[in-house]
């Protein structure tokens, strides 16, 4: 009957209205999720950039440590060379000096 069709059509319009509201809410949530994703993406890019900067700093520090090791090794080599040479004050002869030594004692 006509009354039953009108009632069914009213329910369908109500359902359609409810579905439209649900779609609107979902669209709002989708926009919110997209915004959060954009913020997270930016944060991730910043973290990756910071990690890259840290890796460069570590590489530079490692290179500096290696240069320091080389310099230390060279300095140690020079020290050992200097220590292995006879000291001039131990080998020099004072001209006119006596070859005899005297020991002076002040004990009683």
N, CA, C and O atoms as a MOPAC input file, in Angstrom:
PM7 MOZYME 1SCF
protein

 N      0.84000 1    -1.18300 1     0.00000 1
 C      0.00000 1     0.00000 1     0.00000 1
 C      0.87900 1     1.23800 1     0.00000 1
 O      2.09200 1     1.18400 1     0.20600 1
 N      0.22200 1     2.33000 1    -0.23600 1
 C      0.91000 1     3.60800 1    -0.35700 1
 C      1.49300 1     4.04600 1     0.99400 1
 O      2.59600 1     4.59100 1     1.04200 1
 N      0.77000 1     3.81400 1     2.07500 1
 C      1.22300 1     4.20000 1     3.41300 1
 C      2.48100 1     3.41300 1     3.79500 1
 O      3.40100 1     3.96700 1     4.39700 1
 N      2.51900 1     2.14600 1     3.45300 1
 C      3.67600 1     1.29700 1     3.75700 1
 C      4.88500 1     1.77100 1     2.96100 1
 O      6.00200 1     1.79700 1     3.48000 1
 N      4.66600 1     2.14500 1     1.70200 1
 C      5.77500 1     2.63700 1     0.87700 1
 C      6.31600 1     3.96700 1     1.42100 1
 O      7.52500 1     4.19800 1     1.43300 1
 N      5.38900 1     4.84600 1     1.87700 1
 C      5.82800 1     6.12300 1     2.43300 1
 C      6.64400 1     5.89400 1     3.71800 1
 O      7.65400 1     6.56000 1     3.94400 1
 N      6.19900 1     4.95700 1     4.54800 1
 C      6.91800 1     4.64100 1     5.78200 1
 C      8.29700 1     4.06300 1     5.46600 1
 O      9.28800 1     4.41400 1     6.10700 1
 N      8.34900 1     3.17800 1     4.47500 1
 C      9.62700 1     2.57800 1     4.06800 1
 C     10.54700 1     3.64700 1     3.51700 1
 O     11.74300 1     3.63700 1     3.80700 1
 N     10.01600 1     4.57100 1     2.72700 1
 C     10.81700 1     5.64700 1     2.14900 1
 C     11.33100 1     6.57100 1     3.25900 1
 O     12.46300 1     7.04800 1     3.17700 1
 N     10.54700 1     6.82600 1     4.26400 1
 C     10.96200 1     7.66700 1     5.38800 1
 C     12.10200 1     6.99600 1     6.15200 1
 O     13.05800 1     7.65900 1     6.55400 1
 N     12.00100 1     5.67000 1     6.35400 1
 C     13.08500 1     4.93200 1     7.03000 1
 C     14.35800 1     4.96900 1     6.19400 1
 O     15.45700 1     5.11900 1     6.72900 1
 N     14.20400 1     4.83100 1     4.88000 1
 C     15.37100 1     4.85800 1     3.98900 1
 C     16.03200 1     6.23600 1     4.01600 1
 O     17.25900 1     6.33700 1     3.98800 1
 N     15.22500 1     7.29300 1     4.06900 1
 C     15.78700 1     8.64300 1     4.14900 1
 C     16.50500 1     8.84300 1     5.48100 1
 O     17.55200 1     9.48700 1     5.54300 1
 N     15.93200 1     8.28600 1     6.54000 1
 C     16.56800 1     8.35200 1     7.85000 1
 C     17.90100 1     7.59700 1     7.82500 1
 O     18.91200 1     8.07900 1     8.33500 1
 N     17.88100 1     6.40400 1     7.22200 1
 C     19.12600 1     5.62600 1     7.09600 1
 C     20.15400 1     6.37700 1     6.26300 1
 O     21.33600 1     6.41600 1     6.60500 1
 N     19.69300 1     6.97400 1     5.16400 1
 C     20.59400 1     7.72600 1     4.29800 1
 C     21.17900 1     8.91900 1     5.05600 1
 O     22.36500 1     9.21800 1     4.92100 1
 N     20.37000 1     9.58500 1     5.83400 1
 C     20.83500 1    10.71700 1     6.63100 1
 C     21.87200 1    10.25500 1     7.64900 1
 O     22.88600 1    10.92200 1     7.85300 1
 N     21.62100 1     9.11900 1     8.28300 1
 C     22.55400 1     8.56600 1     9.25400 1
 C     23.86800 1     8.17300 1     8.57500 1
 O     24.94700 1     8.42900 1     9.10800 1
 N     23.77200 1     7.55400 1     7.40200 1
 C     24.97700 1     7.17000 1     6.65500 1
 C     25.76100 1     8.40700 1     6.21900 1
 O     26.99100 1     8.40100 1     6.25700 1
 N     25.07600 1     9.44800 1     5.81300 1
 C     25.73900 1    10.68900 1     5.40900 1
 C     26.49500 1    11.28400 1     6.59300 1
 O     27.61400 1    11.77200 1     6.44000 1
 N     25.88300 1    11.24200 1     7.76800 1
 C     26.54700 1    11.74000 1     8.97600 1
 C     27.77900 1    10.89600 1     9.29200 1
 O     28.82600 1    11.42900 1     9.66100 1
 N     27.64800 1     9.57400 1     9.14600 1
 C     28.79200 1     8.67800 1     9.38800 1
 C     29.92600 1     8.98400 1     8.41300 1
 O     31.09100 1     9.02200 1     8.80900 1
 N     29.59000 1     9.20400 1     7.13900 1
 C     30.60600 1     9.52500 1     6.12600 1
 C     31.29500 1    10.84100 1     6.48800 1
 O     32.51000 1    10.96500 1     6.33600 1
 N     30.54000 1    11.80700 1     6.95800 1
 C     31.12000 1    13.08100 1     7.38200 1
 C     32.09100 1    12.91000 1     8.53500 1
 O     33.17300 1    13.49700 1     8.55000 1
 N     31.68200 1    12.08600 1     9.51400 1
 C     32.57400 1    11.82900 1    10.65700 1
 C     33.84800 1    11.11200 1    10.20000 1
 O     34.95100 1    11.44400 1    10.63600 1
 N     33.67800 1    10.12400 1     9.31400 1
 C     34.84500 1     9.39500 1     8.80700 1
 C     35.77100 1    10.31700 1     8.02100 1
 O     36.99300 1    10.19000 1     8.11100 1
 N     35.20800 1    11.23500 1     7.25800 1
 C     36.03500 1    12.19100 1     6.51500 1
 C     36.82600 1    13.07200 1     7.47100 1
 O     37.99600 1    13.37100 1     7.23400 1
 N     36.17100 1    13.48300 1     8.55500 1
 C     36.86300 1    14.28200 1     9.56900 1
 C     37.98500 1    13.50500 1    10.22200 1
 O     39.07400 1    14.04000 1    10.43300 1
 N     37.72900 1    12.25000 1    10.54400 1
 C     38.77100 1    11.40700 1    11.14200 1
 C     39.91500 1    11.18100 1    10.16200 1
 O     41.08500 1    11.17800 1    10.54500 1
 N     39.56300 1    10.99200 1     8.88700 1
 C     40.58900 1    10.78600 1     7.86400 1
 C     41.48900 1    12.01800 1     7.77600 1
 O     42.71000 1    11.88600 1     7.69200 1
 N     40.89600 1    13.21400 1     7.79400 1
 C     41.69000 1    14.44600 1     7.74700 1
 C     42.60400 1    14.54500 1     8.96900 1
 O     43.76000 1    14.95300 1     8.85600 1
 N     42.07700 1    14.16800 1    10.13700 1
 C     42.86800 1    14.20400 1    11.36400 1
 C     44.04400 1    13.22900 1    11.28300 1
 O     45.16400 1    13.56200 1    11.67000 1
 N     43.77700 1    12.02300 1    10.77600 1
 C     44.84300 1    11.02600 1    10.63600 1
 C     45.89600 1    11.51200 1     9.64500 1
 O     47.09200 1    11.32700 1     9.87100 1
 N     45.46000 1    12.13000 1     8.55100 1
 C     46.41500 1    12.66700 1     7.56900 1
 C     47.28400 1    13.75300 1     8.20200 1
 O     48.48600 1    13.81300 1     7.94400 1
 N     46.68500 1    14.60400 1     9.02200 1
 C     47.45100 1    15.66000 1     9.69600 1
 C     48.46600 1    15.05100 1    10.65800 1
 O     49.61700 1    15.48300 1    10.70300 1
 N     48.03800 1    14.03900 1    11.43400 1
 C     48.96300 1    13.37400 1    12.35400 1
 C     50.09100 1    12.68900 1    11.58800 1
 O     51.24500 1    12.70500 1    12.01700 1
 N     49.75300 1    12.09900 1    10.47300 1
 C     50.76500 1    11.44300 1     9.63800 1
 C     51.77600 1    12.45500 1     9.11800 1
 O     52.97600 1    12.18000 1     9.09300 1
 N     51.30000 1    13.62000 1     8.70600 1
 C     52.20600 1    14.66400 1     8.21700 1
 C     53.15500 1    15.11600 1     9.32500 1
 O     54.34900 1    15.30200 1     9.08900 1
 N     52.61800 1    15.29300 1    10.53800 1
 C     53.45500 1    15.69500 1    11.67200 1
 C     54.47700 1    14.59600 1    11.98500 1
 O     55.65400 1    14.87900 1    12.21100 1
 N     54.01600 1    13.34700 1    11.99600 1
 C     54.91900 1    12.22500 1    12.27100 1
 C     55.99700 1    12.11900 1    11.20400 1
 O     57.15800 1    11.84300 1    11.50600 1
 N     55.61000 1    12.33700 1     9.97100 1
 C     56.56600 1    12.27600 1     8.86100 1
 C     57.63900 1    13.34200 1     9.02400 1
 O     58.82600 1    13.08700 1     8.82000 1
 N     57.20000 1    14.54700 1     9.39600 1
 C     58.16300 1    15.63000 1     9.62700 1
 C     59.09600 1    15.27000 1    10.78600 1
 O     60.30600 1    15.48500 1    10.70700 1
 N     58.52900 1    14.72800 1    11.84900 1
 C     59.35300 1    14.30900 1    12.98400 1
 C     60.34800 1    13.23300 1    12.59700 1
 O     61.49900 1    13.24400 1    13.03500 1
 N     59.89300 1    12.30500 1    11.77100 1
 C     60.78700 1    11.23900 1    11.31900 1
 C     61.91700 1    11.80400 1    10.46300 1
 O     63.06900 1    11.39200 1    10.59600 1
 N     61.58400 1    12.74100 1     9.59100 1
 C     62.62100 1    13.36500 1     8.76000 1
 C     63.64600 1    14.08700 1     9.62400 1
 O     64.84500 1    14.03100 1     9.35200 1
 N     63.16900 1    14.77100 1    10.67500 1
 C     64.08900 1    15.45400 1    11.58200 1
 C     64.98800 1    14.45400 1    12.31000 1
 O     66.18500 1    14.69000 1    12.47200 1
 N     64.40400 1    13.33700 1    12.74600 1
 C     65.20200 1    12.30900 1    13.42700 1
 C     66.24200 1    11.71100 1    12.48400 1
 O     67.39000 1    11.49900 1    12.87600 1
 N     65.84400 1    11.44200 1    11.25400 1
 C     66.78300 1    10.87400 1    10.28700 1
 C     67.90600 1    11.86100 1     9.98900 1
 O     69.06400 1    11.46900 1     9.85200 1
 N     67.56100 1    13.13400 1     9.89000 1
 C     68.57300 1    14.16300 1     9.65100 1
 C     69.53500 1    14.24800 1    10.82800 1
 O     70.74600 1    14.35800 1    10.63900 1
 N     68.99400 1    14.19600 1    12.04700 1
 C     69.83500 1    14.23000 1    13.24800 1
 C     70.74500 1    13.00500 1    13.29500 1
 O     71.91000 1    13.10000 1    13.68000 1
 N     70.20000 1    11.84900 1    12.89700 1
 C     71.01900 1    10.62800 1    12.87300 1
 C     72.15400 1    10.77900 1    11.86700 1
 O     73.29400 1    10.41000 1    12.14700 1
 N     71.83400 1    11.32700 1    10.68900 1
 C     72.86700 1    11.53400 1     9.67200 1
 C     73.94900 1    12.48400 1    10.18100 1
 O     75.14000 1    12.24700 1     9.97900 1
 N     73.52100 1    13.57200 1    10.85000 1
 C     74.48900 1    14.51500 1    11.41200 1
 C     75.37100 1    13.83600 1    12.45300 1
 O     76.57700 1    14.07800 1    12.51100 1
 N     74.75800 1    12.98300 1    13.27700 1
 C     75.51700 1    12.27000 1    14.30700 1
 C     76.52100 1    11.30400 1    13.66700 1
 O     77.64900 1    11.17200 1    14.14300 1
 N     76.11500 1    10.64100 1    12.60500 1
 C     77.02600 1     9.72100 1    11.92300 1
 C     78.22000 1    10.47100 1    11.34100 1
 O     79.34900 1     9.98100 1    11.39200 1
 N     77.97300 1    11.66200 1    10.78500 1
 C     79.06700 1    12.47600 1    10.25000 1
 C     79.99900 1    12.90000 1    11.38500 1
 O     81.22100 1    12.84500 1    11.24500 1
 N     79.41400 1    13.32600 1    12.51200 1
 C     80.22500 1    13.74900 1    13.65400 1
 C     81.06700 1    12.59400 1    14.18300 1
 O     82.22800 1    12.78900 1    14.54100 1
 N     80.49500 1    11.39600 1    14.23600 1
 C     81.24200 1    10.22000 1    14.70300 1
 C     82.39100 1     9.91100 1    13.74400 1
 O     83.50100 1     9.60300 1    14.17800 1
 N     82.12400 1     9.99500 1    12.45500 1
 C     83.17500 1     9.73500 1    11.46400 1
 C     84.30800 1    10.75100 1    11.60100 1
 O     85.48400 1    10.39300 1    11.53900 1
 N     83.94400 1    12.01900 1    11.78700 1
 C     84.97000 1    13.05600 1    11.94900 1
 C     85.76900 1    12.83800 1    13.23200 1
 O     86.99100 1    12.98700 1    13.24100 1
 N     85.07800 1    12.48500 1    14.30900 1
 C     85.77000 1    12.24000 1    15.57800 1
 C     86.69300 1    11.02400 1    15.45600 1
 O     87.80300 1    11.03600 1    15.98900 1
 N     86.24800 1     9.98700 1    14.76800 1
 C     87.07900 1     8.79500 1    14.57300 1
 C     88.32800 1     9.13400 1    13.76700 1
 O     89.42200 1     8.66300 1    14.07500 1
 N     88.15700 1     9.95400 1    12.73500 1
 C     89.30900 1    10.37000 1    11.92900 1
 C     90.28600 1    11.17400 1    12.78900 1
 O     91.50000 1    11.00300 1    12.67800 1
 N     89.76000 1    12.04100 1    13.63700 1
 C     90.61400 1    12.84100 1    14.52400 1
 C     91.36300 1    11.94200 1    15.50900 1
 O     92.54000 1    12.17200 1    15.78900 1
 N     90.68600 1    10.92200 1    16.03500 1
 C     91.34000 1     9.96900 1    16.93400 1
 C     92.47100 1     9.25000 1    16.20300 1
 O     93.56000 1     9.07700 1    16.75100 1
 N     92.21100 1     8.83400 1    14.97700 1
 C     93.24400 1     8.14700 1    14.20000 1
 C     94.43800 1     9.06200 1    13.95000 1
 O     95.58500 1     8.62900 1    14.05200 1
 N     94.16900 1    10.34700 1    13.61700 1
 C     95.26700 1    11.30000 1    13.42200 1
 C     96.05000 1    11.46400 1    14.72500 1
 O     97.27800 1    11.55200 1    14.70900 1
 N     95.33500 1    11.50300 1    15.85100 1
 C     96.00000 1    11.61400 1    17.14800 1
 C     96.87800 1    10.40800 1    17.43600 1
 O     97.97000 1    10.55200 1    17.98600 1
 N     96.41200 1     9.22300 1    17.07000 1
 C     97.21000 1     8.00600 1    17.27700 1
 C     98.49800 1     8.06200 1    16.45800 1
 O     99.57100 1     7.69300 1    16.93500 1
 N     98.37000 1     8.53400 1    15.20900 1
 C     99.56000 1     8.63900 1    14.35000 1
 C    100.53700 1     9.64100 1    14.95300 1
 O    101.73600 1     9.37000 1    15.01900 1
 N    100.04000 1    10.79300 1    15.39400 1
 C    100.91000 1    11.80700 1    15.99100 1
 C    101.57100 1    11.27300 1    17.26400 1
 O    102.75300 1    11.52300 1    17.50200 1
 N    100.82100 1    10.54900 1    18.07100 1
 C    101.37400 1     9.97200 1    19.29700 1
 C    102.46500 1     8.96400 1    18.96300 1
 O    103.51700 1     8.94800 1    19.60100 1
 N    102.21900 1     8.13500 1    17.97700 1
 C    103.21200 1     7.14600 1    17.57000 1
 C    104.48900 1     7.82800 1    17.08000 1
 O    105.60000 1     7.41100 1    17.40700 1
 N    104.30300 1     8.88900 1    16.28600 1
 C    105.47500 1     9.62500 1    15.78900 1
 C    106.24400 1    10.26100 1    16.95100 1
 O    107.47500 1    10.25100 1    16.96400 1
 N    105.51700 1    10.81200 1    17.92000 1
 C    106.16800 1    11.42900 1    19.07600 1
 C    106.91900 1    10.38000 1    19.89200 1
 O    108.03400 1    10.63300 1    20.34900 1
 N    106.31500 1     9.20300 1    20.07600 1
 C    106.98100 1     8.12600 1    20.81700 1
 C    108.25600 1     7.69500 1    20.10300 1
 O    109.28100 1     7.44000 1    20.73600 1
 N    108.17800 1     7.61700 1    18.77600 1
 C    109.36800 1     7.24400 1    17.99400 1
 C    110.47400 1     8.27000 1    18.20400 1
 O    111.63200 1     7.90600 1    18.40600 1
 N    110.12000 1     9.54500 1    18.15700 1
 C    111.11400 1    10.59700 1    18.36400 1
 C    111.69500 1    10.53200 1    19.76700 1
 O    112.89400 1    10.74300 1    19.95000 1
 N    110.86000 1    10.24400 1    20.76200 1
 C    111.35000 1    10.12900 1    22.14400 1
 C    112.35200 1     8.99000 1    22.25500 1
 O    113.41100 1     9.14300 1    22.86400 1
 N    112.01400 1     7.84000 1    21.66200 1
 C    112.92500 1     6.70000 1    21.73400 1
 C    114.22600 1     6.97400 1    20.98300 1
 O    115.29800 1     6.54900 1    21.41400 1
 N    114.13000 1     7.67600 1    19.87100 1
 C    115.36300 1     8.05500 1    19.14400 1
 C    116.22900 1     8.94900 1    20.02000 1
 O    117.44200 1     8.76400 1    20.11600 1
 N    115.57800 1     9.92600 1    20.65900 1
 C    116.33500 1    10.84500 1    21.51600 1
 C    116.95800 1    10.09300 1    22.68600 1
 O    118.09500 1    10.37200 1    23.06600 1
 N    116.22700 1     9.14900 1    23.25700 1
 C    116.75800 1     8.39300 1    24.39500 1
 C    117.87300 1     7.44100 1    23.98500 1
 O    118.74500 1     7.11700 1    24.79200 1
 N    117.84900 1     7.00000 1    22.75100 1
 C    118.87600 1     6.03900 1    22.32000 1
 C    120.17700 1     6.72400 1    21.91200 1
 O    121.21000 1     6.06300 1    21.80400 1
 N    120.14500 1     8.03600 1    21.68400 1
 C    121.38000 1     8.76900 1    21.36600 1
 C    122.13600 1     9.02100 1    22.66200 1
 O    121.53500 1     9.29200 1    23.70200 1
 N    123.43300 1     8.93100 1    22.59100 1
 C    124.19800 1     9.23100 1    23.81100 1
 C    124.06400 1    10.72000 1    24.15300 1
 O    124.08900 1    11.58300 1    23.27600 1
 N    123.92500 1    10.98400 1    25.42500 1
 C    123.78900 1    12.36900 1    25.86400 1
 C    125.13400 1    13.06900 1    25.77900 1
 O    126.14100 1    12.52500 1    26.23400 1
 N    125.17000 1    14.26600 1    25.20400 1
 C    126.45300 1    14.96900 1    25.02500 1
 C    127.16200 1    15.23700 1    26.35600 1
 O    128.39200 1    15.20400 1    26.40600 1
 N    126.43000 1    15.49600 1    27.41300 1
 C    127.08300 1    15.79100 1    28.68900 1
 C    127.71700 1    14.55100 1    29.31300 1
 O    128.56000 1    14.67600 1    30.20100 1
 N    127.32700 1    13.35300 1    28.86500 1
 C    127.94700 1    12.13300 1    29.39300 1
 C    129.18900 1    11.74600 1    28.60400 1
 O    130.04800 1    11.04100 1    29.13400 1
 N    129.31000 1    12.18000 1    27.36800 1
 C    130.41600 1    11.74600 1    26.51900 1
 C    131.46500 1    12.82900 1    26.33600 1
 O    132.57800 1    12.51800 1    25.91100 1
 N    131.16700 1    14.07100 1    26.63300 1
 C    132.11500 1    15.16500 1    26.38900 1
 C    133.24500 1    15.12000 1    27.41900 1
 O    133.02500 1    14.78800 1    28.58400 1
 N    134.41800 1    15.44900 1    26.98400 1
 C    135.57100 1    15.53500 1    27.88300 1
 C    135.86200 1    17.01200 1    28.13600 1
 O    135.94100 1    17.81100 1    27.20300 1
 N    136.01400 1    17.34600 1    29.35900 1
 C    136.37100 1    18.72400 1    29.67000 1
 C    137.87900 1    18.83400 1    29.49800 1
 O    138.63900 1    18.07600 1    30.09900 1
 N    138.30400 1    19.78600 1    28.67100 1
 C    139.74600 1    19.90900 1    28.38500 1
 C    140.50100 1    20.32400 1    29.65200 1
 O    140.07200 1    21.21300 1    30.38700 1
 N    141.59500 1    19.68000 1    29.87900 1
 C    142.43900 1    20.00200 1    31.02200 1
 C    141.95800 1    19.40500 1    32.32800 1
 O    142.56000 1    19.65600 1    33.37200 1
 N    140.92800 1    18.64700 1    32.30300 1
 C    140.42500 1    18.07800 1    33.54800 1
 C    141.26600 1    16.88200 1    33.93200 1
 O    141.76300 1    16.14300 1    33.08200 1
 N    141.40800 1    16.71600 1    35.18200 1
 C    142.17700 1    15.59000 1    35.68200 1
 C    141.36700 1    14.32000 1    35.51800 1
 O    140.13800 1    14.32900 1    35.60300 1
 N    142.07200 1    13.23200 1    35.28300 1
 C    141.37300 1    11.97000 1    35.14600 1
 C    141.14100 1    11.33700 1    36.50500 1
 O    140.54800 1    10.26300 1    36.59600 1
 N    141.60600 1    11.99500 1    37.56700 1
 C    141.40900 1    11.46000 1    38.90700 1
 C    140.30400 1    12.23500 1    39.61300 1
 O    140.11100 1    13.42700 1    39.37300 1
 N    139.59800 1    11.55200 1    40.47100 1
 C    138.54300 1    12.18900 1    41.24800 1
 C    138.88900 1    12.10400 1    42.71100 1
 O    139.48900 1    11.12800 1    43.16100 1
 N    138.51500 1    13.11200 1    43.44700 1
 C    138.72900 1    13.09000 1    44.88900 1
 C    137.38000 1    13.01000 1    45.57500 1
 O    136.42200 1    13.66200 1    45.16100 1
 N    137.30900 1    12.20600 1    46.62600 1
 C    136.09800 1    12.08700 1    47.38900 1
 C    136.29800 1    12.83800 1    48.68500 1
 O    137.25500 1    12.57700 1    49.41300 1
 N    135.42900 1    13.74600 1    48.97500 1
 C    135.55100 1    14.53700 1    50.19600 1
 C    134.47500 1    14.06100 1    51.13800 1
 O    133.31100 1    13.95900 1    50.75200 1
 N    134.84600 1    13.76800 1    52.37100 1
 C    133.88300 1    13.31200 1    53.33200 1
 C    133.83400 1    14.30800 1    54.48800 1
 O    134.86600 1    14.80400 1    54.94000 1
 N    132.65900 1    14.58300 1    54.94400 1
 C    132.51100 1    15.49900 1    56.06700 1
 C    132.06300 1    14.76200 1    57.31200 1
 O    131.72700 1    15.40000 1    58.31000 1
 N    132.04600 1    13.46200 1    57.28700 1
 C    131.59000 1    12.72400 1    58.45900 1
 C    132.67400 1    12.72400 1    59.52800 1
 O    133.85700 1    12.81600 1    59.19800 1
 N    132.29800 1    12.62300 1    60.81000 1
 C    133.25400 1    12.66500 1    61.92000 1
 C    133.53500 1    11.29000 1    62.46000 1
 O    134.31900 1    11.14400 1    63.39700 1

